[in-house]
PDB file of C-alpha atoms in Angstrom:
ATOM      1  CA  UNK U   1    -100.259 105.890-104.181  1.00 85.00           C
ATOM      2  CA  UNK U   2     -98.987 104.497-107.468  1.00 92.00           C
ATOM      3  CA  UNK U   3     -95.565 102.889-107.939  1.00 94.00           C
ATOM      4  CA  UNK U   4     -94.045 102.185-111.353  1.00 94.00           C
ATOM      5  CA  UNK U   5     -91.186 100.179-109.862  1.00 92.00           C
ATOM      6  CA  UNK U   6     -87.799 100.860-111.414  1.00 93.00           C
ATOM      7  CA  UNK U   7     -87.711 102.864-114.647  1.00 95.00           C
ATOM      8  CA  UNK U   8     -84.665 103.413-116.860  1.00 96.00           C
ATOM      9  CA  UNK U   9     -83.698 106.880-118.096  1.00 96.00           C
ATOM     10  CA  UNK U  10     -80.715 105.680-120.151  1.00 96.00           C
ATOM     11  CA  UNK U  11     -82.645 106.105-123.414  1.00 97.00           C
ATOM     12  CA  UNK U  12     -85.916 107.660-124.543  1.00 98.00           C
ATOM     13  CA  UNK U  13     -88.786 105.292-123.810  1.00 98.00           C
ATOM     14  CA  UNK U  14     -91.974 104.662-121.934  1.00 97.00           C
ATOM     15  CA  UNK U  15     -93.315 102.597-119.070  1.00 97.00           C
ATOM     16  CA  UNK U  16     -96.993 101.931-118.482  1.00 97.00           C
ATOM     17  CA  UNK U  17     -98.704 100.437-115.461  1.00 96.00           C
ATOM     18  CA  UNK U  18    -102.018  98.618-115.821  1.00 96.00           C
ATOM     19  CA  UNK U  19    -104.872  98.250-113.363  1.00 96.00           C
ATOM     20  CA  UNK U  20    -103.583  94.824-112.243  1.00 95.00           C
ATOM     21  CA  UNK U  21    -100.147  96.163-111.184  1.00 95.00           C
ATOM     22  CA  UNK U  22     -98.557  95.017-114.466  1.00 94.00           C
ATOM     23  CA  UNK U  23     -95.962  97.101-116.293  1.00 95.00           C
ATOM     24  CA  UNK U  24     -94.882  97.195-119.930  1.00 96.00           C
ATOM     25  CA  UNK U  25     -92.667  99.362-122.078  1.00 97.00           C
ATOM     26  CA  UNK U  26     -89.089  99.911-123.098  1.00 97.00           C
ATOM     27  CA  UNK U  27     -88.191 101.894-119.956  1.00 97.00           C
ATOM     28  CA  UNK U  28     -89.645  99.446-117.405  1.00 96.00           C
ATOM     29  CA  UNK U  29     -86.892  97.582-115.525  1.00 94.00           C
ATOM     30  CA  UNK U  30     -87.666  93.918-114.818  1.00 87.00           C
ATOM     31  CA  UNK U  31     -86.757  92.697-111.351  1.00 83.00           C
ATOM     32  CA  UNK U  32     -86.789  96.160-109.820  1.00 77.00           C
ATOM     33  CA  UNK U  33     -89.092  97.498-107.136  1.00 85.00           C
ATOM     34  CA  UNK U  34     -92.629  96.127-107.224  1.00 90.00           C
ATOM     35  CA  UNK U  35     -95.147  98.037-109.316  1.00 94.00           C
ATOM     36  CA  UNK U  36     -98.453  99.086-107.799  1.00 96.00           C
ATOM     37  CA  UNK U  37    -101.352 100.750-109.597  1.00 96.00           C
ATOM     38  CA  UNK U  38    -103.248 103.524-107.852  1.00 95.00           C
ATOM     39  CA  UNK U  39    -106.294 102.543-105.826  1.00 96.00           C
ATOM     40  CA  UNK U  40    -109.024 104.691-104.309  1.00 96.00           C
ATOM     41  CA  UNK U  41    -112.029 103.560-102.279  1.00 96.00           C
ATOM     42  CA  UNK U  42    -115.154 105.573-102.996  1.00 95.00           C
ATOM     43  CA  UNK U  43    -117.865 105.698-100.321  1.00 94.00           C
ATOM     44  CA  UNK U  44    -121.234 106.793-101.683  1.00 92.00           C
ATOM     45  CA  UNK U  45    -124.874 105.851-101.998  1.00 94.00           C
ATOM     46  CA  UNK U  46    -125.480 102.994-104.409  1.00 96.00           C
ATOM     47  CA  UNK U  47    -125.382 104.755-107.751  1.00 94.00           C
ATOM     48  CA  UNK U  48    -123.198 105.340-110.761  1.00 96.00           C
ATOM     49  CA  UNK U  49    -120.506 107.979-110.270  1.00 97.00           C
ATOM     50  CA  UNK U  50    -118.538 109.858-112.915  1.00 97.00           C
ATOM     51  CA  UNK U  51    -114.750 109.763-112.794  1.00 97.00           C
ATOM     52  CA  UNK U  52    -112.319 112.275-114.279  1.00 95.00           C
ATOM     53  CA  UNK U  53    -108.584 112.777-113.922  1.00 93.00           C
ATOM     54  CA  UNK U  54    -106.688 116.036-113.916  1.00 88.00           C
ATOM     55  CA  UNK U  55    -103.658 116.630-116.039  1.00 73.00           C
ATOM     56  CA  UNK U  56    -100.647 115.267-114.230  1.00 72.00           C
ATOM     57  CA  UNK U  57     -97.998 117.536-112.766  1.00 71.00           C
ATOM     58  CA  UNK U  58     -95.265 116.543-115.237  1.00 71.00           C
ATOM     59  CA  UNK U  59     -93.519 119.923-115.147  1.00 76.00           C
ATOM     60  CA  UNK U  60     -92.061 119.132-111.713  1.00 81.00           C
ATOM     61  CA  UNK U  61     -90.054 116.175-113.090  1.00 89.00           C
ATOM     62  CA  UNK U  62     -87.942 117.208-116.094  1.00 91.00           C
ATOM     63  CA  UNK U  63     -87.775 114.672-118.901  1.00 93.00           C
ATOM     64  CA  UNK U  64     -90.836 112.751-117.730  1.00 93.00           C
ATOM     65  CA  UNK U  65     -94.442 113.146-118.848  1.00 92.00           C
ATOM     66  CA  UNK U  66     -97.004 111.242-116.771  1.00 92.00           C
ATOM     67  CA  UNK U  67    -100.497 110.515-118.061  1.00 92.00           C
ATOM     68  CA  UNK U  68    -102.872 108.809-115.585  1.00 93.00           C
ATOM     69  CA  UNK U  69    -105.757 106.635-116.819  1.00 95.00           C
ATOM     70  CA  UNK U  70    -108.861 104.787-115.644  1.00 96.00           C
ATOM     71  CA  UNK U  71    -110.574 101.927-117.453  1.00 94.00           C
ATOM     72  CA  UNK U  72    -113.924 103.737-117.490  1.00 95.00           C
ATOM     73  CA  UNK U  73    -115.204 107.247-116.813  1.00 95.00           C
ATOM     74  CA  UNK U  74    -118.046 105.786-114.739  1.00 96.00           C
ATOM     75  CA  UNK U  75    -118.085 103.440-111.764  1.00 96.00           C
ATOM     76  CA  UNK U  76    -121.017 101.664-110.133  1.00 96.00           C
ATOM     77  CA  UNK U  77    -121.163 101.875-106.347  1.00 97.00           C
ATOM     78  CA  UNK U  78    -122.734  98.855-104.632  1.00 96.00           C
ATOM     79  CA  UNK U  79    -122.901  98.268-100.902  1.00 96.00           C
ATOM     80  CA  UNK U  80    -122.033 101.965-100.506  1.00 96.00           C
ATOM     81  CA  UNK U  81    -118.456 101.364-101.655  1.00 96.00           C
ATOM     82  CA  UNK U  82    -116.453 100.968-104.866  1.00 96.00           C
ATOM     83  CA  UNK U  83    -112.774 100.603-105.684  1.00 96.00           C
ATOM     84  CA  UNK U  84    -111.266 102.697-108.456  1.00 97.00           C
ATOM     85  CA  UNK U  85    -108.002 101.477-109.987  1.00 97.00           C
ATOM     86  CA  UNK U  86    -105.752 104.033-111.719  1.00 96.00           C
ATOM     87  CA  UNK U  87    -103.032 103.167-114.199  1.00 96.00           C
ATOM     88  CA  UNK U  88    -100.872 105.396-116.281  1.00 95.00           C
ATOM     89  CA  UNK U  89     -97.964 105.940-118.593  1.00 95.00           C
ATOM     90  CA  UNK U  90     -94.564 107.584-118.289  1.00 95.00           C
ATOM     91  CA  UNK U  91     -92.923 108.989-121.410  1.00 95.00           C
ATOM     92  CA  UNK U  92     -89.230 109.616-120.872  1.00 96.00           C
ATOM     93  CA  UNK U  93     -86.824 111.927-122.696  1.00 95.00           C
ATOM     94  CA  UNK U  94     -83.446 110.664-121.500  1.00 95.00           C
ATOM     95  CA  UNK U  95     -81.537 113.865-122.284  1.00 94.00           C
ATOM     96  CA  UNK U  96     -83.683 115.793-119.773  1.00 94.00           C
ATOM     97  CA  UNK U  97     -84.378 113.158-117.112  1.00 94.00           C
ATOM     98  CA  UNK U  98     -82.470 112.864-113.844  1.00 93.00           C
ATOM     99  CA  UNK U  99     -81.914 109.785-111.693  1.00 93.00           C
ATOM    100  CA  UNK U 100     -83.603 109.227-108.347  1.00 92.00           C
ATOM    101  CA  UNK U 101     -87.027 108.732-106.831  1.00 90.00           C
ATOM    102  CA  UNK U 102     -89.631 111.174-108.165  1.00 89.00           C
ATOM    103  CA  UNK U 103     -93.158 112.158-107.150  1.00 88.00           C
ATOM    104  CA  UNK U 104     -95.848 113.173-109.615  1.00 86.00           C
ATOM    105  CA  UNK U 105     -99.282 114.356-108.587  1.00 86.00           C
ATOM    106  CA  UNK U 106    -102.667 114.099-110.256  1.00 89.00           C
ATOM    107  CA  UNK U 107    -106.246 114.571-109.110  1.00 91.00           C
ATOM    108  CA  UNK U 108    -109.157 112.141-109.288  1.00 94.00           C
ATOM    109  CA  UNK U 109    -112.557 113.830-109.357  1.00 95.00           C
ATOM    110  CA  UNK U 110    -115.638 111.784-108.467  1.00 95.00           C
ATOM    111  CA  UNK U 111    -119.008 113.304-109.275  1.00 94.00           C
ATOM    112  CA  UNK U 112    -122.011 111.798-107.484  1.00 87.00           C
TER     113      UNK U 112
END
């Protein structure tokens, strides 16, 4: 799960979340709900795995385009486990956005 915290739709803008749960951008609301980057635990043999992200499902939330990101397209598994952090960016078109909690989906593919 990823949580951007509170985001304003009063004007066009953006809000990005980093891998350390930090947010930045003109649409991020300070003092709102806590932000939380996405986190996945990968269980695999000790090796390097390839990471890719699908295009986000932005069509289901009018006025909002979500682009997920990872810091690297590879991840080294040690001790048969690795943690993948996912950040991302919201681009908001105020004229089309609606208030309220929204859910956007994306897919993380891990190739061993």
